[in-house]
């Protein structure tokens, strides 16, 4: 690594970097004017305005900050490993409720996501002041303290998603080991492996990737991750169809449920299945962060609505294909994930490849969901300690011809976050129940309630009108559904915790 120069050059983002590591910290703090929240916001506006000057048709314009890159972020967020659990969800719900639920959640998500896109700027959706985060949008449109409640829910859910991705990645790696074991020793062999080493390895990789500064630098990672998601979803669909064509498909049901379970357990399973569907298609917690990565011309809300349509349409097609083909292949015995060790076992090389794609996808998806957390903490830290060189200083470094900036605060805090997430994942490695709980906690508040309330406030819809009643009815239905799903998920997690010891789980 080359030693930093004594000059203080401006980086690509226009920030003045102090590269003299030997300079007195006291002198730097004295010379730096005290920043406040509005100064930070002005700097963020400068970032957007500066990049808006990029000429139409340039390589940067094509590859960054367009509806296509936004839709790649959306696809990366929603077409995760959860898509592989949808066949299991379909088995619990049956054809009628299963397909109807997928379409219902997709329609609701598209409608409320488009409402949310108009909340990026206030009061005017095109020329108003930017709301860089979901919390700011809620505060600008609803006022009061609702944004605090929103922020707690949003960032807790995103952290939970990071835990879920860590769990799923480790299970995918273990699945590769198990598939190889079954291939060599037969499917009757008790092949069991600990997921802990792979969670630790995933955490180490994410510590390095977490140093990517922000969403503006994530487009390449999202595009790669989106391609990986298409790849393993296609493999899952292809294997299911091949299984059916060979006449190995199992009997299915219009109304779902299993004769091997009691009615109560069938209801619990159906609710968990609905939670999996809710989580699989939810990305509202990061929607405004994705929208903030768009250029301001054409208007962000119009481009985001295009991205929403592309992303959710793609999501729905893949979800229906995965769920339907997997259910038709396995019937009521559909496993929690069709590509993991309890699902297909041959051809082993193709299943291993699919699981490798899952791992690569989740490496990128993890960054998509945690960047909003990083952003809000670092912004608040700059507001709280504006004169601290540890918090605010960026150092321009270079390795060969490649230049990049580092921040000591970013390195320390993001590394601690990843370590905590990894430890929590090791303590509770349960797949379907965790997905359902995350879906219940995140879907209704962020995808339904807040967008609906902001829409009512923006449009000044009067209480008691038909539109108001329709919106509130939709919100109430999804709220009751979320409560029921949360109860089922907690019930499932309680049973799982009684069965397994933390940090000693083997798949």
Short mmCIF file of C-alpha atoms in Angstrom, two decimals:
data_model
loop_
_atom_site.label_atom_id
_atom_site.label_comp_id
_atom_site.label_asym_id
_atom_site.label_seq_id
_atom_site.Cartn_x
_atom_site.Cartn_y
_atom_site.Cartn_z
CA UNK A 1 0.00 0.00 0.00
CA UNK A 2 1.41 3.35 -0.98
CA UNK A 3 1.86 5.90 1.76
CA UNK A 4 -0.62 8.77 1.53
CA UNK A 5 0.60 12.07 0.20
CA UNK A 6 0.60 15.34 2.10
CA UNK A 7 -1.86 16.92 -0.32
CA UNK A 8 -5.56 16.94 0.36
CA UNK A 9 -7.04 16.09 -3.01
CA UNK A 10 -10.71 15.98 -3.76
CA UNK A 11 -12.13 12.55 -4.34
CA UNK A 12 -14.57 11.57 -7.05
CA UNK A 13 -17.42 12.52 -4.77
CA UNK A 14 -16.12 16.04 -4.23
CA UNK A 15 -15.20 15.51 -0.58
CA UNK A 16 -11.93 17.01 0.56
CA UNK A 17 -9.84 14.15 1.91
CA UNK A 18 -7.14 14.79 4.48
CA UNK A 19 -4.50 12.28 3.48
CA UNK A 20 -1.75 13.34 5.86
CA UNK A 21 -2.10 10.74 8.58
CA UNK A 22 0.67 12.43 10.55
CA UNK A 23 -1.09 15.78 10.73
CA UNK A 24 -2.26 16.91 14.12
CA UNK A 25 -5.79 15.76 14.86
CA UNK A 26 -6.27 18.87 16.96
CA UNK A 27 -5.37 21.13 14.01
CA UNK A 28 -7.80 19.30 11.75
CA UNK A 29 -10.62 19.66 14.25
CA UNK A 30 -9.90 23.36 14.74
CA UNK A 31 -9.89 24.05 11.01
CA UNK A 32 -13.09 22.13 10.34
CA UNK A 33 -16.29 24.15 10.65
CA UNK A 34 -18.91 22.61 12.88
CA UNK A 35 -21.34 20.58 10.80
CA UNK A 36 -24.99 20.17 11.54
CA UNK A 37 -27.78 18.03 10.16
CA UNK A 38 -28.56 20.52 7.41
CA UNK A 39 -24.91 20.73 6.33
CA UNK A 40 -24.83 16.95 6.01
CA UNK A 41 -28.04 17.06 3.98
CA UNK A 42 -26.63 19.79 1.73
CA UNK A 43 -23.58 17.64 1.05
CA UNK A 44 -25.88 14.78 0.09
CA UNK A 45 -27.78 17.07 -2.28
CA UNK A 46 -24.45 18.14 -3.79
CA UNK A 47 -23.68 14.47 -4.46
CA UNK A 48 -26.93 14.02 -6.37
CA UNK A 49 -26.64 17.28 -8.28
CA UNK A 50 -23.03 16.61 -9.24
CA UNK A 51 -23.82 13.21 -10.68
CA UNK A 52 -26.91 14.55 -12.45
CA UNK A 53 -24.51 16.49 -14.68
CA UNK A 54 -23.23 13.26 -16.22
CA UNK A 55 -24.09 13.42 -19.94
CA UNK A 56 -26.90 11.28 -21.28
CA UNK A 57 -25.54 8.21 -23.05
CA UNK A 58 -22.23 8.14 -21.21
CA UNK A 59 -21.01 4.83 -19.82
CA UNK A 60 -21.59 6.03 -16.28
CA UNK A 61 -25.11 7.10 -17.11
CA UNK A 62 -25.92 3.72 -18.65
CA UNK A 63 -24.40 1.62 -15.89
CA UNK A 64 -25.36 3.69 -12.86
CA UNK A 65 -28.44 5.29 -11.40
CA UNK A 66 -31.08 4.19 -13.92
CA UNK A 67 -34.37 2.32 -13.61
CA UNK A 68 -32.50 -0.81 -14.66
CA UNK A 69 -29.97 -0.60 -11.85
CA UNK A 70 -32.79 0.19 -9.42
CA UNK A 71 -34.71 -2.86 -10.62
CA UNK A 72 -31.51 -4.90 -10.16
CA UNK A 73 -31.39 -3.73 -6.54
CA UNK A 74 -35.05 -4.74 -6.13
CA UNK A 75 -34.56 -8.15 -7.72
CA UNK A 76 -31.48 -8.72 -5.57
CA UNK A 77 -33.49 -7.89 -2.47
CA UNK A 78 -36.63 -9.92 -3.24
CA UNK A 79 -35.49 -12.91 -5.30
CA UNK A 80 -33.38 -14.31 -2.51
CA UNK A 81 -33.08 -17.79 -1.11
CA UNK A 82 -36.59 -17.28 0.26
CA UNK A 83 -37.86 -18.01 -3.25
CA UNK A 84 -36.79 -21.62 -2.73
CA UNK A 85 -39.09 -21.91 0.29
CA UNK A 86 -42.15 -20.92 -1.74
CA UNK A 87 -42.71 -24.49 -2.92
CA UNK A 88 -43.00 -25.49 0.75
CA UNK A 89 -45.36 -22.55 1.30
CA UNK A 90 -47.49 -23.69 -1.64
CA UNK A 91 -47.63 -27.20 -0.16
CA UNK A 92 -49.02 -25.81 3.09
CA UNK A 93 -51.57 -23.57 1.37
CA UNK A 94 -52.61 -25.63 -1.65
CA UNK A 95 -53.07 -24.40 -5.19
CA UNK A 96 -55.99 -22.03 -4.59
CA UNK A 97 -54.78 -20.17 -1.50
CA UNK A 98 -51.12 -20.44 -2.53
CA UNK A 99 -51.44 -18.83 -5.95
CA UNK A 100 -53.97 -16.29 -4.67
CA UNK A 101 -51.64 -15.30 -1.83
CA UNK A 102 -48.67 -14.82 -4.15
CA UNK A 103 -50.71 -12.60 -6.46
CA UNK A 104 -52.29 -10.70 -3.56
CA UNK A 105 -48.98 -9.89 -1.88
CA UNK A 106 -47.40 -8.93 -5.21
CA UNK A 107 -50.29 -6.62 -6.12
CA UNK A 108 -50.30 -4.97 -2.70
CA UNK A 109 -46.53 -4.52 -2.82
CA UNK A 110 -46.63 -2.92 -6.28
CA UNK A 111 -49.44 -0.55 -5.31
CA UNK A 112 -47.88 0.62 -2.06
CA UNK A 113 -44.37 0.76 -3.55
CA UNK A 114 -45.60 3.20 -6.18
CA UNK A 115 -47.27 5.25 -3.46
CA UNK A 116 -43.99 5.23 -1.55
CA UNK A 117 -42.07 6.40 -4.63
CA UNK A 118 -43.98 9.69 -4.50
CA UNK A 119 -42.82 10.20 -0.91
CA UNK A 120 -39.14 10.50 -1.79
CA UNK A 121 -39.64 14.25 -2.20
CA UNK A 122 -41.95 16.45 -0.15
CA UNK A 123 -44.26 18.20 -0.57
CA UNK A 124 -44.02 17.89 -4.36
CA UNK A 125 -42.99 14.42 -5.63
CA UNK A 126 -40.83 15.93 -8.40
CA UNK A 127 -39.40 19.21 -7.12
CA UNK A 128 -39.78 18.91 -3.35
CA UNK A 129 -37.10 18.37 -0.72
CA UNK A 130 -35.47 14.95 -0.76
CA UNK A 131 -36.29 12.43 1.95
CA UNK A 132 -33.20 10.26 1.95
CA UNK A 133 -34.55 7.53 4.20
CA UNK A 134 -37.87 5.93 5.03
CA UNK A 135 -37.77 7.65 8.43
CA UNK A 136 -37.43 11.08 6.86
CA UNK A 137 -40.32 10.39 4.49
CA UNK A 138 -42.55 9.38 7.41
CA UNK A 139 -41.53 12.47 9.39
CA UNK A 140 -42.10 14.81 6.44
CA UNK A 141 -45.52 13.38 5.60
CA UNK A 142 -46.95 12.32 8.95
CA UNK A 143 -45.08 14.48 11.46
CA UNK A 144 -45.02 13.75 15.18
CA UNK A 145 -42.98 10.83 16.50
CA UNK A 146 -44.16 8.23 14.00
CA UNK A 147 -40.79 8.30 12.26
CA UNK A 148 -39.09 6.95 15.40
CA UNK A 149 -41.44 3.97 15.50
CA UNK A 150 -40.90 3.51 11.77
CA UNK A 151 -37.12 3.62 12.12
CA UNK A 152 -37.07 1.07 14.93
CA UNK A 153 -39.17 -1.33 12.87
CA UNK A 154 -37.30 -0.72 9.65
CA UNK A 155 -33.77 -1.14 10.92
CA UNK A 156 -34.65 -4.04 13.21
CA UNK A 157 -36.17 -5.82 10.24
CA UNK A 158 -33.17 -5.11 8.03
CA UNK A 159 -30.83 -6.42 10.71
CA UNK A 160 -33.06 -9.48 10.96
CA UNK A 161 -32.81 -9.94 7.20
CA UNK A 162 -29.02 -9.86 7.51
CA UNK A 163 -29.25 -12.60 10.14
CA UNK A 164 -31.50 -14.59 7.83
CA UNK A 165 -29.05 -14.23 4.94
CA UNK A 166 -26.20 -15.42 7.14
CA UNK A 167 -28.19 -18.50 8.18
CA UNK A 168 -29.25 -19.30 4.63
CA UNK A 169 -25.74 -18.93 3.25
CA UNK A 170 -24.33 -21.37 5.78
CA UNK A 171 -27.12 -23.87 5.07
CA UNK A 172 -26.37 -23.64 1.35
CA UNK A 173 -22.68 -24.38 1.90
CA UNK A 174 -23.54 -27.29 4.20
CA UNK A 175 -25.99 -28.52 1.54
CA UNK A 176 -23.08 -28.78 -0.90
CA UNK A 177 -21.24 -30.93 1.63
CA UNK A 178 -24.29 -33.09 2.28
CA UNK A 179 -25.09 -33.57 -1.41
CA UNK A 180 -21.50 -34.71 -1.99
CA UNK A 181 -21.77 -37.02 1.02
CA UNK A 182 -25.03 -38.52 -0.27
CA UNK A 183 -23.53 -38.94 -3.73
CA UNK A 184 -20.50 -40.80 -2.39
CA UNK A 185 -22.06 -42.82 0.45
CA UNK A 186 -25.76 -43.05 -0.43
CA UNK A 187 -28.80 -41.14 0.73
CA UNK A 188 -29.26 -43.38 3.78
CA UNK A 189 -25.99 -42.11 5.25
CA UNK A 190 -26.48 -39.69 8.18
CA UNK A 191 -24.51 -36.76 6.78
CA UNK A 192 -24.63 -33.88 9.27
CA UNK A 193 -22.35 -30.85 9.44
CA UNK A 194 -22.10 -27.77 11.62
CA UNK A 195 -23.11 -24.48 10.01
CA UNK A 196 -20.98 -22.36 12.36
CA UNK A 197 -17.70 -22.34 10.38
CA UNK A 198 -19.52 -21.16 7.27
CA UNK A 199 -21.36 -18.41 9.12
CA UNK A 200 -18.00 -17.19 10.40
CA UNK A 201 -16.53 -17.32 6.89
CA UNK A 202 -19.51 -15.43 5.49
CA UNK A 203 -19.13 -12.83 8.23
CA UNK A 204 -15.45 -12.31 7.40
CA UNK A 205 -16.32 -11.77 3.72
CA UNK A 206 -19.05 -9.28 4.65
CA UNK A 207 -16.67 -7.30 6.88
CA UNK A 208 -14.59 -6.54 3.80
CA UNK A 209 -17.58 -5.88 1.52
CA UNK A 210 -19.16 -3.65 4.15
CA UNK A 211 -16.47 -1.09 3.48
CA UNK A 212 -18.23 -0.24 0.20
CA UNK A 213 -19.26 3.32 1.10
CA UNK A 214 -22.90 3.48 -0.03
CA UNK A 215 -25.63 2.45 -2.46
CA UNK A 216 -24.07 4.53 -5.23
CA UNK A 217 -21.16 2.08 -5.32
CA UNK A 218 -23.27 -1.09 -5.10
CA UNK A 219 -24.72 -1.33 -8.61
CA UNK A 220 -22.16 -3.84 -9.89
CA UNK A 221 -22.67 -6.07 -6.86
CA UNK A 222 -26.46 -5.97 -7.23
CA UNK A 223 -26.29 -6.84 -10.92
CA UNK A 224 -24.06 -9.85 -10.22
CA UNK A 225 -26.31 -10.92 -7.34
CA UNK A 226 -29.44 -10.55 -9.49
CA UNK A 227 -27.89 -12.77 -12.18
CA UNK A 228 -27.07 -15.37 -9.53
CA UNK A 229 -30.67 -15.34 -8.29
CA UNK A 230 -31.96 -15.93 -11.82
CA UNK A 231 -29.48 -18.78 -12.20
CA UNK A 232 -30.39 -20.77 -9.10
CA UNK A 233 -34.12 -20.08 -9.47
CA UNK A 234 -33.90 -21.41 -13.04
CA UNK A 235 -32.08 -24.52 -11.84
CA UNK A 236 -34.76 -25.13 -9.21
CA UNK A 237 -37.54 -24.72 -11.77
CA UNK A 238 -35.73 -26.90 -14.31
CA UNK A 239 -35.12 -29.73 -11.85
CA UNK A 240 -38.74 -29.61 -10.71
CA UNK A 241 -40.05 -29.76 -14.27
CA UNK A 242 -37.69 -32.63 -15.11
CA UNK A 243 -38.93 -34.48 -12.03
CA UNK A 244 -42.54 -34.00 -13.16
CA UNK A 245 -41.86 -34.98 -16.79
CA UNK A 246 -40.21 -38.20 -15.61
CA UNK A 247 -43.45 -39.10 -13.85
CA UNK A 248 -41.99 -38.71 -10.36
CA UNK A 249 -44.28 -35.87 -9.31
CA UNK A 250 -46.31 -36.32 -6.13
CA UNK A 251 -50.01 -35.73 -5.55
CA UNK A 252 -51.05 -32.19 -4.70
CA UNK A 253 -54.09 -30.54 -3.15
CA UNK A 254 -56.30 -27.57 -3.93
CA UNK A 255 -56.57 -26.56 -0.27
CA UNK A 256 -53.19 -27.66 1.15
CA UNK A 257 -52.41 -29.10 4.54
CA UNK A 258 -51.01 -32.48 5.47
CA UNK A 259 -52.89 -35.55 6.66
CA UNK A 260 -49.88 -36.40 8.82
CA UNK A 261 -50.45 -33.29 10.97
CA UNK A 262 -53.24 -32.19 13.26
CA UNK A 263 -55.58 -29.39 12.19
CA UNK A 264 -53.87 -27.00 14.62
CA UNK A 265 -50.42 -27.75 13.22
CA UNK A 266 -51.74 -27.33 9.68
CA UNK A 267 -53.01 -23.87 10.58
CA UNK A 268 -49.65 -22.94 12.15
CA UNK A 269 -47.89 -24.15 9.01
CA UNK A 270 -50.22 -22.20 6.73
CA UNK A 271 -49.57 -19.00 8.66
CA UNK A 272 -45.80 -19.56 8.53
CA UNK A 273 -46.16 -20.15 4.79
CA UNK A 274 -47.94 -16.81 4.41
CA UNK A 275 -45.11 -15.19 6.36
CA UNK A 276 -42.57 -16.67 3.97
CA UNK A 277 -44.50 -15.24 1.02
CA UNK A 278 -44.74 -11.83 2.70
CA UNK A 279 -41.00 -11.73 3.36
CA UNK A 280 -40.07 -13.03 -0.08
CA UNK A 281 -41.67 -10.07 -1.85
CA UNK A 282 -40.97 -7.27 0.60
CA UNK A 283 -38.38 -4.56 -0.05
CA UNK A 284 -40.12 -1.39 1.11
CA UNK A 285 -37.59 -0.90 3.93
CA UNK A 286 -34.91 -0.13 1.36
CA UNK A 287 -37.12 1.30 -1.41
CA UNK A 288 -36.28 4.95 -0.74
CA UNK A 289 -32.58 4.14 -0.39
CA UNK A 290 -32.76 2.51 -3.82
CA UNK A 291 -34.66 5.51 -5.18
CA UNK A 292 -31.99 7.82 -3.80
CA UNK A 293 -29.49 6.08 -6.08
CA UNK A 294 -31.41 7.30 -9.16
CA UNK A 295 -30.60 10.40 -11.17
CA UNK A 296 -32.98 13.31 -10.66
CA UNK A 297 -33.67 13.58 -14.39
CA UNK A 298 -36.01 12.00 -15.40
CA UNK A 299 -37.86 12.45 -12.07
CA UNK A 300 -36.92 9.80 -9.53
CA UNK A 301 -40.51 8.86 -8.72
CA UNK A 302 -41.29 8.04 -12.35
CA UNK A 303 -38.13 5.99 -12.76
CA UNK A 304 -38.75 4.21 -9.47
CA UNK A 305 -42.26 3.25 -10.54
CA UNK A 306 -40.80 1.72 -13.69
CA UNK A 307 -38.24 -0.12 -11.56
CA UNK A 308 -41.02 -1.30 -9.22
CA UNK A 309 -43.01 -2.67 -12.14
CA UNK A 310 -40.00 -4.44 -13.66
CA UNK A 311 -38.84 -5.82 -10.33
CA UNK A 312 -42.21 -6.99 -9.02
CA UNK A 313 -43.35 -8.43 -12.36
CA UNK A 314 -40.12 -10.40 -12.62
CA UNK A 315 -40.47 -11.44 -9.00
CA UNK A 316 -44.04 -12.67 -9.44
CA UNK A 317 -43.26 -14.75 -12.53
CA UNK A 318 -40.29 -16.42 -10.84
CA UNK A 319 -42.18 -16.92 -7.57
CA UNK A 320 -45.11 -18.60 -9.30
CA UNK A 321 -42.80 -20.79 -11.39
CA UNK A 322 -40.69 -21.88 -8.41
CA UNK A 323 -43.63 -22.45 -6.09
CA UNK A 324 -45.79 -24.30 -8.60
CA UNK A 325 -43.10 -26.52 -10.09
CA UNK A 326 -41.61 -27.39 -6.71
CA UNK A 327 -44.99 -28.26 -5.23
CA UNK A 328 -45.94 -30.36 -8.26
CA UNK A 329 -42.64 -32.25 -7.93
CA UNK A 330 -42.75 -32.99 -4.19
CA UNK A 331 -46.43 -32.67 -3.26
CA UNK A 332 -47.27 -32.56 0.44
CA UNK A 333 -43.71 -33.72 1.20
CA UNK A 334 -42.16 -30.55 -0.23
CA UNK A 335 -39.06 -29.63 1.83
CA UNK A 336 -38.33 -26.20 3.27
CA UNK A 337 -35.99 -25.46 0.38
CA UNK A 338 -36.00 -27.53 -2.80
CA UNK A 339 -32.31 -26.98 -3.56
CA UNK A 340 -30.96 -27.71 -0.12
CA UNK A 341 -30.12 -31.15 1.20
CA UNK A 342 -33.70 -32.15 2.00
CA UNK A 343 -34.77 -31.49 -1.59
CA UNK A 344 -33.18 -32.69 -4.82
CA UNK A 345 -30.04 -34.79 -4.50
CA UNK A 346 -29.18 -35.51 -8.15
CA UNK A 347 -27.57 -34.44 -10.40
CA UNK A 348 -25.32 -33.51 -7.53
CA UNK A 349 -23.04 -31.20 -9.53
CA UNK A 350 -25.97 -29.08 -10.72
CA UNK A 351 -27.44 -28.80 -7.23
CA UNK A 352 -24.02 -27.86 -5.88
CA UNK A 353 -23.75 -25.20 -8.57
CA UNK A 354 -27.16 -23.82 -7.62
CA UNK A 355 -26.17 -23.64 -3.96
CA UNK A 356 -22.96 -21.86 -4.94
CA UNK A 357 -25.10 -19.34 -6.83
CA UNK A 358 -27.22 -18.88 -3.70
CA UNK A 359 -24.11 -18.09 -1.69
CA UNK A 360 -22.88 -15.57 -4.27
CA UNK A 361 -26.30 -13.96 -4.44
CA UNK A 362 -26.62 -13.62 -0.67
CA UNK A 363 -23.18 -12.06 -0.40
CA UNK A 364 -24.51 -9.18 -2.53
CA UNK A 365 -28.02 -9.16 -1.06
CA UNK A 366 -26.57 -8.77 2.44
CA UNK A 367 -25.00 -5.47 1.42
CA UNK A 368 -28.23 -4.24 -0.18
CA UNK A 369 -30.14 -4.67 3.10
CA UNK A 370 -27.48 -3.39 5.51
CA UNK A 371 -26.43 -0.24 3.64
CA UNK A 372 -29.46 1.73 4.96
CA UNK A 373 -28.43 0.80 8.51
CA UNK A 374 -24.87 1.90 7.87
CA UNK A 375 -26.06 5.12 6.33
CA UNK A 376 -28.32 6.25 9.16
CA UNK A 377 -25.81 5.41 11.90
CA UNK A 378 -22.97 7.20 10.12
CA UNK A 379 -25.09 10.24 9.37
CA UNK A 380 -26.18 10.50 13.00
CA UNK A 381 -22.59 10.01 14.15
CA UNK A 382 -21.45 12.89 11.94
CA UNK A 383 -24.22 15.02 13.40
CA UNK A 384 -23.33 14.08 16.96
CA UNK A 385 -19.53 14.39 16.65
CA UNK A 386 -18.90 16.78 13.73
CA UNK A 387 -15.40 17.71 14.93
CA UNK A 388 -14.18 14.18 15.51
CA UNK A 389 -11.55 13.13 13.00
CA UNK A 390 -12.26 9.49 13.83
CA UNK A 391 -15.89 9.88 12.73
CA UNK A 392 -15.72 12.35 9.85
CA UNK A 393 -12.27 11.99 8.30
CA UNK A 394 -11.86 10.17 4.98
CA UNK A 395 -8.38 9.10 3.88
CA UNK A 396 -7.51 8.62 0.24
CA UNK A 397 -5.41 5.49 -0.21
CA UNK A 398 -4.13 3.59 -3.20
CA UNK A 399 -3.04 0.08 -4.09
CA UNK A 400 -1.19 0.28 -7.37
CA UNK A 401 -3.30 2.43 -9.68
CA UNK A 402 -6.55 1.87 -7.79
CA UNK A 403 -7.55 4.65 -5.41
CA UNK A 404 -10.13 4.39 -2.67
CA UNK A 405 -11.07 6.10 0.56
CA UNK A 406 -11.20 4.65 4.05
CA UNK A 407 -12.81 5.86 7.24
CA UNK A 408 -11.71 4.48 10.59
CA UNK A 409 -15.18 4.89 12.04
CA UNK A 410 -16.68 3.01 9.08
CA UNK A 411 -14.20 0.18 9.47
CA UNK A 412 -14.78 -0.22 13.20
CA UNK A 413 -18.55 0.21 13.40
CA UNK A 414 -19.43 -1.84 10.33
CA UNK A 415 -17.13 -4.65 11.42
CA UNK A 416 -18.78 -4.73 14.86
CA UNK A 417 -22.22 -4.84 13.22
CA UNK A 418 -21.29 -7.81 11.03
CA UNK A 419 -19.79 -9.67 13.99
CA UNK A 420 -22.94 -9.19 16.08
CA UNK A 421 -25.17 -10.35 13.21
CA UNK A 422 -23.00 -13.43 12.72
CA UNK A 423 -23.11 -14.36 16.40
CA UNK A 424 -26.91 -13.99 16.50
CA UNK A 425 -27.22 -16.15 13.38
CA UNK A 426 -25.12 -18.86 15.01
CA UNK A 427 -27.37 -18.74 18.06
CA UNK A 428 -30.66 -19.33 16.18
CA UNK A 429 -30.19 -21.05 12.81
CA UNK A 430 -33.82 -21.85 11.94
CA UNK A 431 -34.91 -21.28 8.36
CA UNK A 432 -38.67 -21.20 7.75
CA UNK A 433 -39.69 -19.87 11.17
CA UNK A 434 -37.12 -17.07 10.93
CA UNK A 435 -38.35 -16.13 7.45
CA UNK A 436 -41.94 -16.04 8.67
CA UNK A 437 -41.15 -13.87 11.69
CA UNK A 438 -39.19 -11.40 9.58
CA UNK A 439 -42.05 -11.29 7.10
CA UNK A 440 -44.61 -10.62 9.82
CA UNK A 441 -42.57 -7.90 11.51
CA UNK A 442 -41.66 -6.07 8.34
CA UNK A 443 -44.42 -6.43 5.81
CA UNK A 444 -47.46 -4.69 7.29
CA UNK A 445 -45.81 -1.64 8.90
CA UNK A 446 -43.36 -0.80 6.13
CA UNK A 447 -45.12 -2.14 3.04
CA UNK A 448 -48.73 -1.30 3.91
CA UNK A 449 -49.37 0.94 6.92
CA UNK A 450 -46.89 3.79 6.44
CA UNK A 451 -47.29 4.09 2.64
CA UNK A 452 -51.09 4.14 3.04
CA UNK A 453 -51.00 6.73 5.83
CA UNK A 454 -48.57 8.93 3.90
CA UNK A 455 -50.76 8.67 0.80
CA UNK A 456 -53.84 9.70 2.79
CA UNK A 457 -51.94 12.64 4.29
CA UNK A 458 -50.46 13.78 0.95
CA UNK A 459 -53.76 13.54 -0.94
CA UNK A 460 -55.73 14.94 2.02
CA UNK A 461 -58.27 12.13 1.77
CA UNK A 462 -61.13 12.77 4.16
CA UNK A 463 -62.17 10.21 6.74
CA UNK A 464 -65.27 8.25 5.89
CA UNK A 465 -64.91 8.54 2.12
CA UNK A 466 -64.96 5.40 -0.02
CA UNK A 467 -61.26 5.72 -0.86
CA UNK A 468 -60.34 6.21 2.81
CA UNK A 469 -62.41 3.19 3.85
CA UNK A 470 -60.86 1.06 1.12
CA UNK A 471 -57.31 1.98 2.10
CA UNK A 472 -57.95 1.45 5.81
CA UNK A 473 -59.64 -1.89 5.16
CA UNK A 474 -56.62 -3.07 3.20
CA UNK A 475 -54.33 -1.95 6.00
CA UNK A 476 -56.47 -3.66 8.66
CA UNK A 477 -56.60 -6.97 6.78
CA UNK A 478 -52.82 -7.10 6.39
CA UNK A 479 -52.31 -6.06 10.01
CA UNK A 480 -54.45 -8.94 11.30
CA UNK A 481 -52.65 -11.29 8.94
CA UNK A 482 -49.25 -10.09 10.16
CA UNK A 483 -50.22 -10.59 13.81
CA UNK A 484 -51.37 -14.14 13.08
CA UNK A 485 -48.17 -14.90 11.15
CA UNK A 486 -46.02 -13.50 13.97
CA UNK A 487 -47.80 -15.74 16.49
CA UNK A 488 -47.21 -18.79 14.29
CA UNK A 489 -43.55 -17.91 13.76
CA UNK A 490 -42.94 -17.40 17.48
CA UNK A 491 -44.67 -20.73 18.15
CA UNK A 492 -42.39 -22.44 15.62
CA UNK A 493 -39.25 -20.78 16.98
CA UNK A 494 -40.18 -21.79 20.52
CA UNK A 495 -40.47 -25.43 19.47
CA UNK A 496 -37.18 -25.20 17.57
CA UNK A 497 -35.33 -23.66 20.51
CA UNK A 498 -36.52 -26.48 22.77
CA UNK A 499 -35.19 -28.99 20.27
CA UNK A 500 -31.80 -27.46 19.45
CA UNK A 501 -29.04 -25.93 21.53
CA UNK A 502 -27.70 -22.51 20.47
CA UNK A 503 -24.32 -22.57 18.67
CA UNK A 504 -24.49 -26.37 18.33
CA UNK A 505 -26.88 -26.72 15.41
CA UNK A 506 -26.07 -29.19 12.67
CA UNK A 507 -27.81 -29.34 9.30
#
